[in-house]
Tab-separated table of N, CA and C in Angstrom:
chain	number	residue	atom	x	y	z
A	29	MET	N	-7.968	-5.431	6.290
A	29	MET	CA	-8.517	-4.088	6.285
A	29	MET	C	-8.900	-3.732	7.722
A	30	THR	N	-8.643	-2.483	8.073
A	30	THR	CA	-8.930	-2.035	9.427
A	30	THR	C	-9.971	-0.915	9.407
A	31	LYS	N	-10.425	-0.535	10.590
A	31	LYS	CA	-11.371	0.579	10.697
A	31	LYS	C	-10.739	1.869	10.173
A	32	ASN	N	-9.443	2.028	10.423
A	32	ASN	CA	-8.748	3.218	9.929
A	32	ASN	C	-8.727	3.251	8.401
A	33	ASP	N	-8.571	2.071	7.770
A	33	ASP	CA	-8.600	2.004	6.310
A	33	ASP	C	-9.956	2.447	5.774
A	34	VAL	N	-11.029	1.966	6.390
A	34	VAL	CA	-12.374	2.335	5.959
A	34	VAL	C	-12.613	3.825	6.184
A	35	ALA	N	-12.166	4.342	7.313
A	35	ALA	CA	-12.326	5.767	7.593
A	35	ALA	C	-11.554	6.609	6.576
A	36	HIS	N	-10.354	6.151	6.197
A	36	HIS	CA	-9.554	6.867	5.205
A	36	HIS	C	-10.252	6.854	3.840
A	37	LEU	N	-10.768	5.695	3.440
A	37	LEU	CA	-11.508	5.610	2.174
A	37	LEU	C	-12.731	6.524	2.191
A	38	ALA	N	-13.419	6.557	3.321
A	38	ALA	CA	-14.599	7.423	3.448
A	38	ALA	C	-14.199	8.885	3.312
A	39	MET	N	-13.083	9.261	3.901
A	39	MET	CA	-12.611	10.638	3.810
A	39	MET	C	-12.276	10.984	2.353
A	40	LEU	N	-11.618	10.059	1.640
A	40	LEU	CA	-11.284	10.303	0.237
A	40	LEU	C	-12.543	10.440	-0.613
A	41	ALA	N	-13.587	9.690	-0.265
A	41	ALA	CA	-14.852	9.759	-1.003
A	41	ALA	C	-15.764	10.859	-0.471
A	42	ARG	N	-15.269	11.605	0.514
A	42	ARG	CA	-16.033	12.696	1.142
A	42	ARG	C	-17.339	12.193	1.740
A	43	LEU	N	-17.237	11.051	2.431
A	43	LEU	CA	-18.382	10.483	3.137
A	43	LEU	C	-18.183	10.674	4.626
A	44	ASP	N	-19.206	11.121	5.306
A	44	ASP	CA	-19.157	11.300	6.748
A	44	ASP	C	-19.851	10.085	7.370
A	45	LEU	N	-19.053	9.108	7.805
A	45	LEU	CA	-19.606	7.859	8.323
A	45	LEU	C	-19.577	7.830	9.844
A	46	THR	N	-20.604	7.214	10.414
A	46	THR	CA	-20.619	6.989	11.859
A	46	THR	C	-19.785	5.759	12.166
A	47	ASP	N	-19.493	5.521	13.438
A	47	ASP	CA	-18.732	4.327	13.827
A	47	ASP	C	-19.478	3.054	13.447
A	48	GLU	N	-20.805	3.082	13.554
A	48	GLU	CA	-21.596	1.904	13.192
A	48	GLU	C	-21.492	1.624	11.686
A	49	GLU	N	-21.514	2.695	10.882
A	49	GLU	CA	-21.391	2.525	9.434
A	49	GLU	C	-20.000	2.020	9.068
A	50	ILE	N	-18.983	2.515	9.754
A	50	ILE	CA	-17.617	2.043	9.491
A	50	ILE	C	-17.523	0.553	9.784
A	51	ASP	N	-18.116	0.106	10.900
A	51	ASP	CA	-18.114	-1.328	11.227
A	51	ASP	C	-18.849	-2.134	10.162
A	52	LEU	N	-19.987	-1.615	9.695
A	52	LEU	CA	-20.770	-2.301	8.669
A	52	LEU	C	-19.965	-2.431	7.377
A	53	TYR	N	-19.380	-1.306	6.926
A	53	TYR	CA	-18.624	-1.322	5.681
A	53	TYR	C	-17.335	-2.121	5.810
A	54	LEU	N	-16.751	-2.161	6.987
A	54	LEU	CA	-15.566	-2.971	7.207
A	54	LEU	C	-15.879	-4.432	6.921
A	55	GLY	N	-16.995	-4.922	7.429
A	55	GLY	CA	-17.396	-6.304	7.165
A	55	GLY	C	-17.697	-6.540	5.693
A	56	GLN	N	-18.390	-5.598	5.055
A	56	GLN	CA	-18.740	-5.755	3.646
A	56	GLN	C	-17.504	-5.715	2.756
A	57	LEU	N	-16.588	-4.794	3.026
A	57	LEU	CA	-15.366	-4.716	2.230
A	57	LEU	C	-14.495	-5.947	2.429
A	58	ASP	N	-14.505	-6.499	3.629
A	58	ASP	CA	-13.747	-7.715	3.900
A	58	ASP	C	-14.272	-8.868	3.043
A	59	VAL	N	-15.585	-9.003	2.943
A	59	VAL	CA	-16.187	-10.049	2.110
A	59	VAL	C	-15.798	-9.849	0.650
A	60	ILE	N	-15.843	-8.610	0.178
A	60	ILE	CA	-15.507	-8.313	-1.215
A	60	ILE	C	-14.045	-8.660	-1.494
A	61	LEU	N	-13.148	-8.239	-0.609
A	61	LEU	CA	-11.723	-8.507	-0.819
A	61	LEU	C	-11.417	-10.002	-0.800
A	62	HIS	N	-12.070	-10.752	0.087
A	62	HIS	CA	-11.866	-12.203	0.111
A	62	HIS	C	-12.410	-12.850	-1.157
A	63	SER	N	-13.519	-12.348	-1.676
A	63	SER	CA	-14.085	-12.895	-2.913
A	63	SER	C	-13.151	-12.644	-4.089
A	64	VAL	N	-12.601	-11.451	-4.180
A	64	VAL	CA	-11.663	-11.136	-5.254
A	64	VAL	C	-10.420	-12.015	-5.141
A	65	ALA	N	-9.936	-12.215	-3.922
A	65	ALA	CA	-8.758	-13.065	-3.721
A	65	ALA	C	-9.050	-14.503	-4.144
A	66	ARG	N	-10.252	-14.984	-3.850
A	66	ARG	CA	-10.623	-16.354	-4.223
A	66	ARG	C	-10.697	-16.498	-5.742
A	67	VAL	N	-11.270	-15.521	-6.426
A	67	VAL	CA	-11.347	-15.560	-7.889
A	67	VAL	C	-9.940	-15.482	-8.482
A	68	SER	N	-9.101	-14.622	-7.920
A	68	SER	CA	-7.730	-14.515	-8.405
A	68	SER	C	-6.977	-15.832	-8.229
A	69	LYS	N	-7.238	-16.531	-7.131
A	69	LYS	CA	-6.574	-17.813	-6.879
A	69	LYS	C	-7.019	-18.853	-7.897
A	70	VAL	N	-8.306	-18.862	-8.236
A	70	VAL	CA	-8.820	-19.814	-9.224
A	70	VAL	C	-8.244	-19.505	-10.595
A	71	ALA	N	-8.152	-18.226	-10.943
A	71	ALA	CA	-7.612	-17.836	-12.243
A	71	ALA	C	-6.136	-18.195	-12.333
A	72	GLY	N	-5.450	-18.106	-11.207
A	72	GLY	CA	-4.050	-18.497	-11.157
A	72	GLY	C	-3.126	-17.465	-11.769
A	73	PRO	N	-1.857	-17.509	-11.380
A	73	PRO	CA	-0.898	-16.521	-11.878
A	73	PRO	C	-0.425	-16.810	-13.299
A	74	ASN	N	-0.665	-18.022	-13.817
A	74	ASN	CA	-0.141	-18.406	-15.125
A	74	ASN	C	-1.159	-18.263	-16.251
A	75	VAL	N	-2.209	-17.521	-16.018
A	75	VAL	CA	-3.219	-17.327	-17.053
A	75	VAL	C	-2.748	-16.194	-17.956
A	76	THR	N	-2.119	-16.565	-19.069
A	76	THR	CA	-1.599	-15.552	-19.983
A	76	THR	C	-2.291	-15.586	-21.332
A	77	ASP	N	-3.078	-16.612	-21.608
A	77	ASP	CA	-3.716	-16.716	-22.919
A	77	ASP	C	-5.105	-16.080	-22.950
A	78	ILE	N	-5.520	-15.434	-21.845
A	78	ILE	CA	-6.817	-14.777	-21.797
A	78	ILE	C	-6.598	-13.277	-21.862
A	79	GLU	N	-7.192	-12.655	-22.899
A	79	GLU	CA	-7.046	-11.215	-23.031
A	79	GLU	C	-7.927	-10.497	-22.028
A	80	PRO	N	-7.421	-9.441	-21.394
A	80	PRO	CA	-8.269	-8.664	-20.495
A	80	PRO	C	-9.368	-7.960	-21.292
A	81	THR	N	-10.540	-7.849	-20.696
A	81	THR	CA	-11.651	-7.179	-21.370
A	81	THR	C	-12.257	-6.138	-20.456
A	82	THR	N	-12.894	-5.164	-21.063
A	82	THR	CA	-13.608	-4.153	-20.296
A	82	THR	C	-15.108	-4.277	-20.503
A	83	HIS	N	-15.511	-4.972	-21.573
A	83	HIS	CA	-16.924	-5.142	-21.879
A	83	HIS	C	-17.167	-6.581	-22.340
A	84	ALA	N	-18.371	-7.065	-22.107
A	84	ALA	CA	-18.708	-8.431	-22.493
A	84	ALA	C	-18.865	-8.576	-24.006
A	85	VAL	N	-19.234	-7.500	-24.668
A	85	VAL	CA	-19.392	-7.527	-26.126
A	85	VAL	C	-18.547	-6.418	-26.731
A	86	PRO	N	-18.103	-6.598	-27.970
A	86	PRO	CA	-17.298	-5.540	-28.593
A	86	PRO	C	-18.103	-4.255	-28.775
A	87	LEU	N	-17.430	-3.139	-28.627
A	87	LEU	CA	-18.068	-1.842	-28.804
A	87	LEU	C	-17.613	-1.224	-30.119
A	88	THR	N	-18.524	-0.520	-30.769
A	88	THR	CA	-18.199	0.166	-32.007
A	88	THR	C	-18.627	1.616	-31.863
A	89	ASN	N	-17.712	2.518	-32.160
A	89	ASN	CA	-18.051	3.936	-32.122
A	89	ASN	C	-18.879	4.298	-33.341
A	90	VAL	N	-19.862	5.129	-33.145
A	90	VAL	CA	-20.672	5.628	-34.248
A	90	VAL	C	-20.275	7.087	-34.449
A	91	TYR	N	-19.745	7.369	-35.615
A	91	TYR	CA	-19.273	8.716	-35.899
A	91	TYR	C	-20.298	9.465	-36.744
A	92	ARG	N	-20.316	10.751	-36.594
A	92	ARG	CA	-21.152	11.602	-37.432
A	92	ARG	C	-20.282	12.727	-37.959
A	93	ALA	N	-20.769	13.355	-38.972
A	93	ALA	CA	-20.010	14.455	-39.568
A	93	ALA	C	-19.870	15.594	-38.557
A	94	ASP	N	-18.717	16.223	-38.542
A	94	ASP	CA	-18.453	17.343	-37.657
A	94	ASP	C	-18.882	18.615	-38.369
A	95	GLU	N	-20.089	19.055	-38.072
A	95	GLU	CA	-20.652	20.215	-38.750
A	95	GLU	C	-20.848	21.355	-37.755
A	96	VAL	N	-20.532	22.565	-38.189
A	96	VAL	CA	-20.747	23.740	-37.359
A	96	VAL	C	-22.236	24.056	-37.375
A	97	ARG	N	-22.816	24.205	-36.189
A	97	ARG	CA	-24.226	24.560	-36.070
A	97	ARG	C	-24.341	25.738	-35.112
A	98	PRO	N	-25.381	26.539	-35.271
A	98	PRO	CA	-25.531	27.660	-34.354
A	98	PRO	C	-25.802	27.171	-32.931
A	99	GLY	N	-25.272	27.888	-31.974
A	99	GLY	CA	-25.479	27.548	-30.574
A	99	GLY	C	-25.894	28.790	-29.798
A	100	LEU	N	-25.829	28.692	-28.491
A	100	LEU	CA	-26.186	29.838	-27.648
A	100	LEU	C	-25.083	30.877	-27.681
A	101	ASP	N	-25.492	32.148	-27.669
A	101	ASP	CA	-24.476	33.170	-27.499
A	101	ASP	C	-24.179	33.301	-26.000
A	102	HIS	N	-23.176	34.074	-25.680
A	102	HIS	CA	-22.696	34.192	-24.301
A	102	HIS	C	-23.809	34.617	-23.338
A	103	ALA	N	-24.542	35.649	-23.698
A	103	ALA	CA	-25.588	36.180	-22.817
A	103	ALA	C	-26.715	35.159	-22.621
A	104	ALA	N	-27.085	34.441	-23.669
A	104	ALA	CA	-28.165	33.450	-23.560
A	104	ALA	C	-27.749	32.288	-22.662
A	105	ALA	N	-26.497	31.888	-22.767
A	105	ALA	CA	-26.020	30.788	-21.921
A	105	ALA	C	-26.039	31.200	-20.453
A	106	LEU	N	-25.567	32.390	-20.147
A	106	LEU	CA	-25.538	32.850	-18.765
A	106	LEU	C	-26.926	33.171	-18.229
A	107	ALA	N	-27.869	33.446	-19.121
A	107	ALA	CA	-29.224	33.774	-18.680
A	107	ALA	C	-29.870	32.591	-17.956
A	108	GLY	N	-29.491	31.372	-18.293
A	108	GLY	CA	-30.068	30.200	-17.642
A	108	GLY	C	-29.323	29.753	-16.401
A	109	ALA	N	-28.249	30.428	-16.058
A	109	ALA	CA	-27.433	30.031	-14.909
A	109	ALA	C	-28.054	30.536	-13.610
A	110	PRO	N	-27.989	29.732	-12.540
A	110	PRO	CA	-28.489	30.200	-11.254
A	110	PRO	C	-27.663	31.370	-10.712
A	111	ALA	N	-26.366	31.387	-11.042
A	111	ALA	CA	-25.504	32.480	-10.595
A	111	ALA	C	-24.366	32.644	-11.600
A	112	SER	N	-23.938	33.875	-11.804
A	112	SER	CA	-22.802	34.128	-12.681
A	112	SER	C	-21.945	35.221	-12.054
A	113	GLU	N	-20.679	35.232	-12.467
A	113	GLU	CA	-19.739	36.216	-11.940
A	113	GLU	C	-18.655	36.439	-12.976
A	114	TYR	N	-18.337	37.686	-13.276
A	114	TYR	CA	-17.309	38.038	-14.257
A	114	TYR	C	-17.570	37.381	-15.613
A	115	GLY	N	-18.843	37.254	-15.986
A	115	GLY	CA	-19.176	36.687	-17.284
A	115	GLY	C	-19.016	35.184	-17.363
A	116	ARG	N	-18.976	34.505	-16.214
A	116	ARG	CA	-18.819	33.047	-16.167
A	116	ARG	C	-19.849	32.457	-15.214
A	117	PHE	N	-20.066	31.147	-15.335
A	117	PHE	CA	-20.932	30.458	-14.392
A	117	PHE	C	-20.284	30.478	-13.016
A	118	ARG	N	-21.043	30.741	-11.977
A	118	ARG	CA	-20.530	30.709	-10.604
A	118	ARG	C	-20.964	29.395	-9.978
A	119	VAL	N	-19.987	28.640	-9.489
A	119	VAL	CA	-20.253	27.354	-8.844
A	119	VAL	C	-19.565	27.318	-7.490
A	120	PRO	N	-20.046	26.474	-6.555
A	120	PRO	CA	-19.390	26.387	-5.250
A	120	PRO	C	-17.979	25.815	-5.380
A	121	GLN	N	-17.071	26.317	-4.576
A	121	GLN	CA	-15.696	25.820	-4.573
A	121	GLN	C	-15.656	24.452	-3.900
A	122	ILE	N	-14.955	23.503	-4.536
A	122	ILE	CA	-14.800	22.189	-3.910
A	122	ILE	C	-13.333	21.826	-3.707
A	123	LEU	N	-12.438	22.458	-4.462
A	123	LEU	CA	-11.022	22.166	-4.309
A	123	LEU	C	-10.417	23.095	-3.281
A	124	GLY	N	-9.342	22.636	-2.664
A	124	GLY	CA	-8.672	23.455	-1.694
A	124	GLY	C	-9.212	23.319	-0.301
A	125	GLU	N	-10.191	22.415	-0.126
A	125	GLU	CA	-10.714	22.191	1.214
A	125	GLU	C	-9.699	21.404	2.011
A	126	GLU	N	-9.759	21.562	3.302
A	126	GLU	CA	-8.854	20.842	4.187
A	126	GLU	C	-9.179	19.363	4.144
A	127	GLN	N	-8.145	18.524	4.096
A	127	GLN	CA	-8.380	17.072	4.027
A	127	GLN	C	-8.192	16.429	5.345
């Protein structure tokens, strides 16, 4: 990993890092990548009898009946908004910025 790699990752995450922070994160990311490589080496390429998991314990969805209930009308919903425009919530633009 290089300083340019860290700077690119920071740009993708929309982080404005100083050169000192880039150096710090470069060292930290290097440690993380070496640790992952070491674990991968111990696990070995021939580990096929272990199922991949996303959670340590099984998860169960709890379902409830899908019932129609009264909610806010359009005007009441917009009344709590800090800003609205054309009958919709107005939010700052984040897409389309220069990369």
